[in-house]
PDB file of C-alpha atoms in Angstrom:
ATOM      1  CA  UNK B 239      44.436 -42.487 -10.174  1.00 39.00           C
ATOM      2  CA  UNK B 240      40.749 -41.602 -10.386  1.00 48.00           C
ATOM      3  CA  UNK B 241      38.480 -44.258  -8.845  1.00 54.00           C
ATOM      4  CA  UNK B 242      36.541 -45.999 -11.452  1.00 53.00           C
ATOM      5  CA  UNK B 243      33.085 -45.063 -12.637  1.00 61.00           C
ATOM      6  CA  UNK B 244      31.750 -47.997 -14.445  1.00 61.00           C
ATOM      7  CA  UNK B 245      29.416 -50.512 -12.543  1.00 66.00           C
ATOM      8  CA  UNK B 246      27.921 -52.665 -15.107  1.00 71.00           C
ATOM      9  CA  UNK B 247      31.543 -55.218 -15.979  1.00 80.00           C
ATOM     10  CA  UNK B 248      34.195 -54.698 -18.636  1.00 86.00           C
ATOM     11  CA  UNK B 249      32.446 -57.357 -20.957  1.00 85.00           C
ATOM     12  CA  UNK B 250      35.649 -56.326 -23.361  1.00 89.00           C
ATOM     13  CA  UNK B 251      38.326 -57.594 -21.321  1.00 93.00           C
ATOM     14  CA  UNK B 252      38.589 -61.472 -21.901  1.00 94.00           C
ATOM     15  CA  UNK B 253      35.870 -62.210 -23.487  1.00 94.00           C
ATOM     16  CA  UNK B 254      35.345 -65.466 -25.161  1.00 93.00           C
ATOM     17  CA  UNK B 255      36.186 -66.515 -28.568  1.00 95.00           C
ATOM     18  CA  UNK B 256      32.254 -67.809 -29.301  1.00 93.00           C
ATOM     19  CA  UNK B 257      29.163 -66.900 -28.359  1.00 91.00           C
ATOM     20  CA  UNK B 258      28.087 -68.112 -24.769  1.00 93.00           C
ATOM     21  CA  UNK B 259      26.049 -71.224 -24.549  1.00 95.00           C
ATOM     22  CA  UNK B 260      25.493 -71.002 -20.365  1.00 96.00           C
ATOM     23  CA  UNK B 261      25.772 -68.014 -18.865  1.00 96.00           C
ATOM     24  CA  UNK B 262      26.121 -68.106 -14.335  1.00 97.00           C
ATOM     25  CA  UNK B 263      24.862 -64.720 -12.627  1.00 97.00           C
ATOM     26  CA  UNK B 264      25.396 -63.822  -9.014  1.00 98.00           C
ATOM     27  CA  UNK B 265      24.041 -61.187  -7.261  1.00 97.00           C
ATOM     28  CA  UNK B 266      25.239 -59.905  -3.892  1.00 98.00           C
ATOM     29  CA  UNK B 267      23.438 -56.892  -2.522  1.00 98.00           C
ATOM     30  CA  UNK B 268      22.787 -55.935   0.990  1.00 97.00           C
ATOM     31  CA  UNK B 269      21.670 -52.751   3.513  1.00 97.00           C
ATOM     32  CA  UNK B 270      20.730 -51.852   6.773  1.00 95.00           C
ATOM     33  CA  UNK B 271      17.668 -52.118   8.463  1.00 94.00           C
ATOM     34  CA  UNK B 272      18.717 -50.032  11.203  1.00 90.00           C
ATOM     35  CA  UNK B 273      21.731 -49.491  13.547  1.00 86.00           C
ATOM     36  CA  UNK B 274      21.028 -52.973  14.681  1.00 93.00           C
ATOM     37  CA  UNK B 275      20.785 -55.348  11.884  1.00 96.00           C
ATOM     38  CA  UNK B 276      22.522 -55.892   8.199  1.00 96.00           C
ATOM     39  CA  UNK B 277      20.330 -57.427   5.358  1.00 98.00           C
ATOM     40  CA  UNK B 278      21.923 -59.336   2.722  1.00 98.00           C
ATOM     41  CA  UNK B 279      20.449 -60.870  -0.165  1.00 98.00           C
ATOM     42  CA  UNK B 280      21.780 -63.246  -3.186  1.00 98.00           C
ATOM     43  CA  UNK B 281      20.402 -64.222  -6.615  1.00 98.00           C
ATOM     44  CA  UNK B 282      21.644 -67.128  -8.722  1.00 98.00           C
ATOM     45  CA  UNK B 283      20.683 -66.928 -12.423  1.00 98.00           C
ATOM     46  CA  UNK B 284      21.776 -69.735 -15.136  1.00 97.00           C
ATOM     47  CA  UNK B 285      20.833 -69.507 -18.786  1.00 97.00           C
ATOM     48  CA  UNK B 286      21.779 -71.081 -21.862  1.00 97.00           C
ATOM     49  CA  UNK B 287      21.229 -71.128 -25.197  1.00 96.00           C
ATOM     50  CA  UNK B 288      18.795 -72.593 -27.405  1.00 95.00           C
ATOM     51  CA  UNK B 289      19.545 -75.215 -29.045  1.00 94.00           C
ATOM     52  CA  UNK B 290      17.139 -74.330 -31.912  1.00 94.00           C
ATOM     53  CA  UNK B 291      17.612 -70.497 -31.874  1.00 93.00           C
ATOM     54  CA  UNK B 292      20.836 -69.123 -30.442  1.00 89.00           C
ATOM     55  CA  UNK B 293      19.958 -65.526 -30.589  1.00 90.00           C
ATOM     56  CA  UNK B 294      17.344 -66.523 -27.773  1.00 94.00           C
ATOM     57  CA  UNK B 295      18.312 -68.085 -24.158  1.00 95.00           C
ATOM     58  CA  UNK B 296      16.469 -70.042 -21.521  1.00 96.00           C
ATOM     59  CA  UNK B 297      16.486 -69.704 -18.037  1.00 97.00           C
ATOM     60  CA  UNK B 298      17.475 -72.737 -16.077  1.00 97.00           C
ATOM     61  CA  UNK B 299      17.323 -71.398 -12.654  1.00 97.00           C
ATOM     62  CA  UNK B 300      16.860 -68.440 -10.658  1.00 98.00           C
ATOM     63  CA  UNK B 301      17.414 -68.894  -7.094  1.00 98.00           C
ATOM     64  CA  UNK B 302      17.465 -66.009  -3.795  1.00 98.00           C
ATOM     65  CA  UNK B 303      18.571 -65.993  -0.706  1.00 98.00           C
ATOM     66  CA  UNK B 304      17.989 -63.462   1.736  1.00 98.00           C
ATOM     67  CA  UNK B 305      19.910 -63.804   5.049  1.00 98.00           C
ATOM     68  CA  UNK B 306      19.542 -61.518   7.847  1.00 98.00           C
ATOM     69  CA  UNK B 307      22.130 -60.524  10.874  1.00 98.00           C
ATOM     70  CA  UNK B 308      23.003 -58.471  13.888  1.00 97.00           C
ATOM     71  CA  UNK B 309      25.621 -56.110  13.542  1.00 93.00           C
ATOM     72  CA  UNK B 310      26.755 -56.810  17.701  1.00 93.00           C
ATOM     73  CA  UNK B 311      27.203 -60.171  17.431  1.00 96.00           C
ATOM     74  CA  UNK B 312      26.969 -61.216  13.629  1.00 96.00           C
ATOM     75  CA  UNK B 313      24.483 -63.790  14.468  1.00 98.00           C
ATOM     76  CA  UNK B 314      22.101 -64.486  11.744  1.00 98.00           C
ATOM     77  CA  UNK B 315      18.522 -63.599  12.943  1.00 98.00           C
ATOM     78  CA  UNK B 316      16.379 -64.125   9.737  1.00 98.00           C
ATOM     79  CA  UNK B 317      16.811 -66.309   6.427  1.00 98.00           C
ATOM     80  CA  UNK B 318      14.678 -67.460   3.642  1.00 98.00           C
ATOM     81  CA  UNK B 319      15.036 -68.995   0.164  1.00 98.00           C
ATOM     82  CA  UNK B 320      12.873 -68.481  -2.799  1.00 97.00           C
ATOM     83  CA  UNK B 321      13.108 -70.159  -6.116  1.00 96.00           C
ATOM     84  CA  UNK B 322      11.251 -68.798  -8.991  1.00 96.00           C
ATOM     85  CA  UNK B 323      12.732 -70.936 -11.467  1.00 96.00           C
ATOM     86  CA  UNK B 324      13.936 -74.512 -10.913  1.00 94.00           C
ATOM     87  CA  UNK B 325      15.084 -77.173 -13.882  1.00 93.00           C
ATOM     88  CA  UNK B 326      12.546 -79.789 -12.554  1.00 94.00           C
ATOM     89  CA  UNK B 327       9.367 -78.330 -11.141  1.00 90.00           C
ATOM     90  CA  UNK B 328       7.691 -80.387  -8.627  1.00 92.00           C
ATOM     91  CA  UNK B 329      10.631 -82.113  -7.499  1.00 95.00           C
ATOM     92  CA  UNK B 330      13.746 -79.076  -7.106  1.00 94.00           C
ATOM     93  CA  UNK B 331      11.906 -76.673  -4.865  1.00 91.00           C
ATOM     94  CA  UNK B 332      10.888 -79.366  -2.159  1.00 94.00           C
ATOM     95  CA  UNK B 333      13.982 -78.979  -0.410  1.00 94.00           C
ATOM     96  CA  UNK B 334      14.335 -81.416   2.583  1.00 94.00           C
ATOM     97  CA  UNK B 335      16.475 -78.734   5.112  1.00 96.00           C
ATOM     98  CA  UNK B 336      15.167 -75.072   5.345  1.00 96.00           C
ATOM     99  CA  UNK B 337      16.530 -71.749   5.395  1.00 97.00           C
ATOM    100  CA  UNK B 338      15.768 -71.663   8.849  1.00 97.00           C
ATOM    101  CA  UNK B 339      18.374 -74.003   9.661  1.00 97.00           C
ATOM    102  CA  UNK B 340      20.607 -71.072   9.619  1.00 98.00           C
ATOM    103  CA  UNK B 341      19.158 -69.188  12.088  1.00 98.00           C
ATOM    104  CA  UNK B 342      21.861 -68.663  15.168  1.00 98.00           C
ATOM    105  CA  UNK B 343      25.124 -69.087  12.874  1.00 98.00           C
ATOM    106  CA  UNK B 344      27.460 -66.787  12.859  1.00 98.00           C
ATOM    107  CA  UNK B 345      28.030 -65.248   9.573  1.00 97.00           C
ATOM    108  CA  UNK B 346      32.110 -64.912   9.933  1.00 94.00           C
ATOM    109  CA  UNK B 347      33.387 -68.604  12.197  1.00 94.00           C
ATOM    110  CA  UNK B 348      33.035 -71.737  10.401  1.00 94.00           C
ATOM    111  CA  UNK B 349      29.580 -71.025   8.067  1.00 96.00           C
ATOM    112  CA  UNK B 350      31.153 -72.684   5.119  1.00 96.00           C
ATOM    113  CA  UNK B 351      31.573 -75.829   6.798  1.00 96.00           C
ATOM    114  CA  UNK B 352      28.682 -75.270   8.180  1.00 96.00           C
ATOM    115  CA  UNK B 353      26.586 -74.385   5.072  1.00 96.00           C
ATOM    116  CA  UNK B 354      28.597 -77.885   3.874  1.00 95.00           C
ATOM    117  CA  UNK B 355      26.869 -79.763   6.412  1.00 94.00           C
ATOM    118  CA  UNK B 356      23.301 -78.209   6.358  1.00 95.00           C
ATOM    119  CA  UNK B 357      23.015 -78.004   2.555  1.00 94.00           C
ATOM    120  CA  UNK B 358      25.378 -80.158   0.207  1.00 91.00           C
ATOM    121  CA  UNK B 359      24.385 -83.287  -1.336  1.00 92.00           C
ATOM    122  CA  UNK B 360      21.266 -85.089  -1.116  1.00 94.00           C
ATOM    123  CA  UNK B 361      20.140 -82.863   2.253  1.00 92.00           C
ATOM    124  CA  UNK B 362      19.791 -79.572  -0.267  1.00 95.00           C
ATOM    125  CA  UNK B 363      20.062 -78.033  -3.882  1.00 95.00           C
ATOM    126  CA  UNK B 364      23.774 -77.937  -5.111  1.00 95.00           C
ATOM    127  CA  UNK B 365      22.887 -74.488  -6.618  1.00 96.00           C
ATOM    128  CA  UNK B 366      21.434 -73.097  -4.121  1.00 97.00           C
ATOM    129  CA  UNK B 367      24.649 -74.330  -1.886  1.00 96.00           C
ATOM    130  CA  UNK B 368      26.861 -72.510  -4.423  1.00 96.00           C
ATOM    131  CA  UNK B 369      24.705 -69.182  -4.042  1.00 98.00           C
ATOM    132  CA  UNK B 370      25.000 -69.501  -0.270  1.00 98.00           C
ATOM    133  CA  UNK B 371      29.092 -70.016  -0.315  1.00 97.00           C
ATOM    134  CA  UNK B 372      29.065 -67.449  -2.851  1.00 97.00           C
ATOM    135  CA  UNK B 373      27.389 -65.188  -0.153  1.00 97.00           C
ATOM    136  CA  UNK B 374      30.131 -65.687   2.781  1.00 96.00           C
ATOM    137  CA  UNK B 375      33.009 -63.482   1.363  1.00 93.00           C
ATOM    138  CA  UNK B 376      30.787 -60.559   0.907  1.00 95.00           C
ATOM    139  CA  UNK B 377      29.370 -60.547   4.369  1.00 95.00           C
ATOM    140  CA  UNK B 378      32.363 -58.738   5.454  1.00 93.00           C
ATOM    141  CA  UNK B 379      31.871 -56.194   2.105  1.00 93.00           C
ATOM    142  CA  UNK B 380      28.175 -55.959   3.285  1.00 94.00           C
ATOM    143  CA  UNK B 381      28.554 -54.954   7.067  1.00 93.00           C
ATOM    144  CA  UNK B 382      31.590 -52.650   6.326  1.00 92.00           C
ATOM    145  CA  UNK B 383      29.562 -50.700   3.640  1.00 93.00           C
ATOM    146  CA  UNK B 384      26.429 -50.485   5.229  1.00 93.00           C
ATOM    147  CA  UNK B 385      27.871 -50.177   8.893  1.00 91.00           C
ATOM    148  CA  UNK B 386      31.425 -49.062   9.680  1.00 91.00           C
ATOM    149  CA  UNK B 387      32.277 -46.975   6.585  1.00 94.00           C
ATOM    150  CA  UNK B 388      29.076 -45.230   6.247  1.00 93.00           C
ATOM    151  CA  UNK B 389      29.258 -44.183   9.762  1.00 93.00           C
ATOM    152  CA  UNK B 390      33.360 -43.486   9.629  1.00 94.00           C
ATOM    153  CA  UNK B 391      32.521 -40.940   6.362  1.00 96.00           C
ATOM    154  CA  UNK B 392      29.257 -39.318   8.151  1.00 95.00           C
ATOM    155  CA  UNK B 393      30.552 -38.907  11.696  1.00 95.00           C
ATOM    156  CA  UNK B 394      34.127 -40.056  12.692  1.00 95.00           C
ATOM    157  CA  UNK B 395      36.342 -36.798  14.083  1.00 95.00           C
ATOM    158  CA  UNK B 396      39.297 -36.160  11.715  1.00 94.00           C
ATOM    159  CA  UNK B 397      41.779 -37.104  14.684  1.00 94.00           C
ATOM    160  CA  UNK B 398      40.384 -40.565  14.846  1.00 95.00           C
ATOM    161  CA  UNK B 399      41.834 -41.264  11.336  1.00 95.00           C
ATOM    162  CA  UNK B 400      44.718 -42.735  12.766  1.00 94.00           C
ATOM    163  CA  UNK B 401      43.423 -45.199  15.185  1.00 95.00           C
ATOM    164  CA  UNK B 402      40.901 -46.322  12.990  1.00 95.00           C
ATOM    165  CA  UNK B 403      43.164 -47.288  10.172  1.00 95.00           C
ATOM    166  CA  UNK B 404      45.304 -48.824  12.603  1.00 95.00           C
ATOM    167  CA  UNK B 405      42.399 -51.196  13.347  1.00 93.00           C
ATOM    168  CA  UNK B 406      41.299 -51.226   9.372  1.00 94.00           C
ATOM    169  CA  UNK B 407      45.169 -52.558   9.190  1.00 95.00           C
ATOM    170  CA  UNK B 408      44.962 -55.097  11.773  1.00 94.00           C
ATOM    171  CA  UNK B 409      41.824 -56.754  10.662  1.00 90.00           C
ATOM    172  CA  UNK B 410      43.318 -56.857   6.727  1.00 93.00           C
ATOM    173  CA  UNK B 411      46.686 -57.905   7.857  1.00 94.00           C
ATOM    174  CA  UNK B 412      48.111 -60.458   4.909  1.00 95.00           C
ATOM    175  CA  UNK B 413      44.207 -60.594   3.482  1.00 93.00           C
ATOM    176  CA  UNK B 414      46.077 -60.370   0.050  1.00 95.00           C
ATOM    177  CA  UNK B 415      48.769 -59.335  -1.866  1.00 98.00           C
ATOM    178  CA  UNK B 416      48.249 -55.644  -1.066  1.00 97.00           C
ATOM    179  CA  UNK B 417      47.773 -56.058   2.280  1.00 96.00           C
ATOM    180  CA  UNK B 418      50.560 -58.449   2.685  1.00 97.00           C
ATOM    181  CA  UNK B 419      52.688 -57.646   5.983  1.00 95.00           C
ATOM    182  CA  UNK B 420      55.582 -55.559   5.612  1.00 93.00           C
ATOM    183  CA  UNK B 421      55.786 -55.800   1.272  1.00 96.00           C
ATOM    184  CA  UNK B 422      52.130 -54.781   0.589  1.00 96.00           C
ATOM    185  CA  UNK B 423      51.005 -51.645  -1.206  1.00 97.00           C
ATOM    186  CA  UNK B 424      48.390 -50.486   0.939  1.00 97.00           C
ATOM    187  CA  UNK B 425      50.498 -51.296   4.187  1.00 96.00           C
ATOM    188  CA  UNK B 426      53.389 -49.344   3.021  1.00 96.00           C
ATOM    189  CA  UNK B 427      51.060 -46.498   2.841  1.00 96.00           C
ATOM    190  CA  UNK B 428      49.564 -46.620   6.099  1.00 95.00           C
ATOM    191  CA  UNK B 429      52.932 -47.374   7.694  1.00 95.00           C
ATOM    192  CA  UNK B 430      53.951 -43.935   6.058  1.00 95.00           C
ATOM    193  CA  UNK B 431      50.383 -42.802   7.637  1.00 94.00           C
ATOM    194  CA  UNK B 432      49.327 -42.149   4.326  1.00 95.00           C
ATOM    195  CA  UNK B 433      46.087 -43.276   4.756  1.00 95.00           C
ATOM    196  CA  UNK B 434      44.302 -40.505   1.605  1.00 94.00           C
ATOM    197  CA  UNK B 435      44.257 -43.074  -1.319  1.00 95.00           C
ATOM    198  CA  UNK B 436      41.681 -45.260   1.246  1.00 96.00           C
ATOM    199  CA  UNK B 437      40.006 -42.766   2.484  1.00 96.00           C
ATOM    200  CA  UNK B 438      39.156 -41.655  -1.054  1.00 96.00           C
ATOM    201  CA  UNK B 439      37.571 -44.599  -2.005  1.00 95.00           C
ATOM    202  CA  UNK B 440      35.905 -46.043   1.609  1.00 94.00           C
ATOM    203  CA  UNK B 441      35.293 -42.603   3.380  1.00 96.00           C
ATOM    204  CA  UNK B 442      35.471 -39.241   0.948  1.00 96.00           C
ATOM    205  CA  UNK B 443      33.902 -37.076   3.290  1.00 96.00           C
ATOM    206  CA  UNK B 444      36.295 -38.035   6.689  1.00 96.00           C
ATOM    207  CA  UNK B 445      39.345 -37.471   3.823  1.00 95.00           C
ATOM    208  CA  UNK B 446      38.060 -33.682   3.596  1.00 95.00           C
ATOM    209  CA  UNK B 447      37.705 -33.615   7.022  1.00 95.00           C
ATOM    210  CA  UNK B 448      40.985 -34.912   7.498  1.00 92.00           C
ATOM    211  CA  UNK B 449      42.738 -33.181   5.420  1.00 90.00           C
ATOM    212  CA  UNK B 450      41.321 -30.003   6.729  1.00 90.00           C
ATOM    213  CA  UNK B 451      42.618 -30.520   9.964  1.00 85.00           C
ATOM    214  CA  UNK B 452      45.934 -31.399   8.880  1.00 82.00           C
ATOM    215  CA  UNK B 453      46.463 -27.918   7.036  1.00 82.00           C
ATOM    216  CA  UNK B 454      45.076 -26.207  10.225  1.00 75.00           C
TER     217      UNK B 454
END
């Protein structure tokens, strides 16, 4: 199966049976800085519709996050928040706990309690707490894109395809369905050591490599 192209949605596939009146945007992209530390930034957009004209739409709020952390010891270094657009001005954007409250969490044990704690309620913005717990589950995404895959398809050695799937495996055992222990796709493949299908899609360049050495 070829590996999809299209990166912009499939607004075809359930879409609604009236025009949208609100419309909730998230935006998850990240990189690296260096070999030491992973950027990642979120945007929150809402609009609706006018009331009056409902070919037009309004924006409600736009809201970013930009959280930084080091790839050793996934310790967030750096955070800020910005809000360009909030639905009360003068009264949204004074928000009484900063981003720097963040500073020295660890991005993968216990930030969504924490984030609970810091930023829910009366101490923050619920949007911007919805942005920020939309932002946890991609960490993971972020590092492995911008770290451990990039640098498995530019430099791993074909024969260290098999240990490094075996730790890919171990660290997405019974993630989900696919992955589930014994029963899931993807784990029926590597226990066959059929590991082409994911290298195709996380690592192209290591599956030529790999490939090559296995017809030598």
């Amino acid at each position: 199966m070829p590996i999809a192209k299209q990166l912009d949605g499939a607004p075809s596939v359930l879409p609604l049976d009236n025009d949208s009146g609100f419309d909730r945007s998230i935006k998850i992209s990240s990189t690296r800085i260096d070999t030491e530390f992973i950027q990642v930034r979120g945007e929150l957009l809402d609009t609706r519709q006018d009331f009056e004209n409902e070919e037009e739409s309004i924006l409600v709020h736009n809201i970013v996050a930009k959280i930084t952390f080091r790839a050793s010891d996934n310790i967030i270094t750096a955070a800020e928040f910005g809000l360009p657009r909030m639905a009360f001005e003068g009264v949204c954007e004074h928000l009484p706990v900063s981003a720097e409250e963040l500073i020295g969490l660890n991005v993968f044990k216990g930030l969504s309690f924490k984030l609970r704690a810091l930023y829910s309620g009366p101490r923050s913005c619920f949007h911007l707490s919805s942005l920020l717990q939309a932002m946890i589950p991609s960490f993971a995404q972020c590092r492995s894109w911008n770290n451990e895959f990039r640098d498995m398809d530019q430099l791993l050695p074909a024969n260290g395809v098999p240990l490094a799937m075996d730790a890919l495996q171990k660290a997405s055992n019974n993630s989900c369905h696919a992955w589930a222990k014994n029963t899931g796709a993807i784990t029926k493949d590597f226990s066959a050591d059929n590991y082409g299908p994911m290298l195709e899609r996380m690592a192209p360049r290591l599956l030529g490599r790999w490939k090559q050495d296995e017809e030598s």
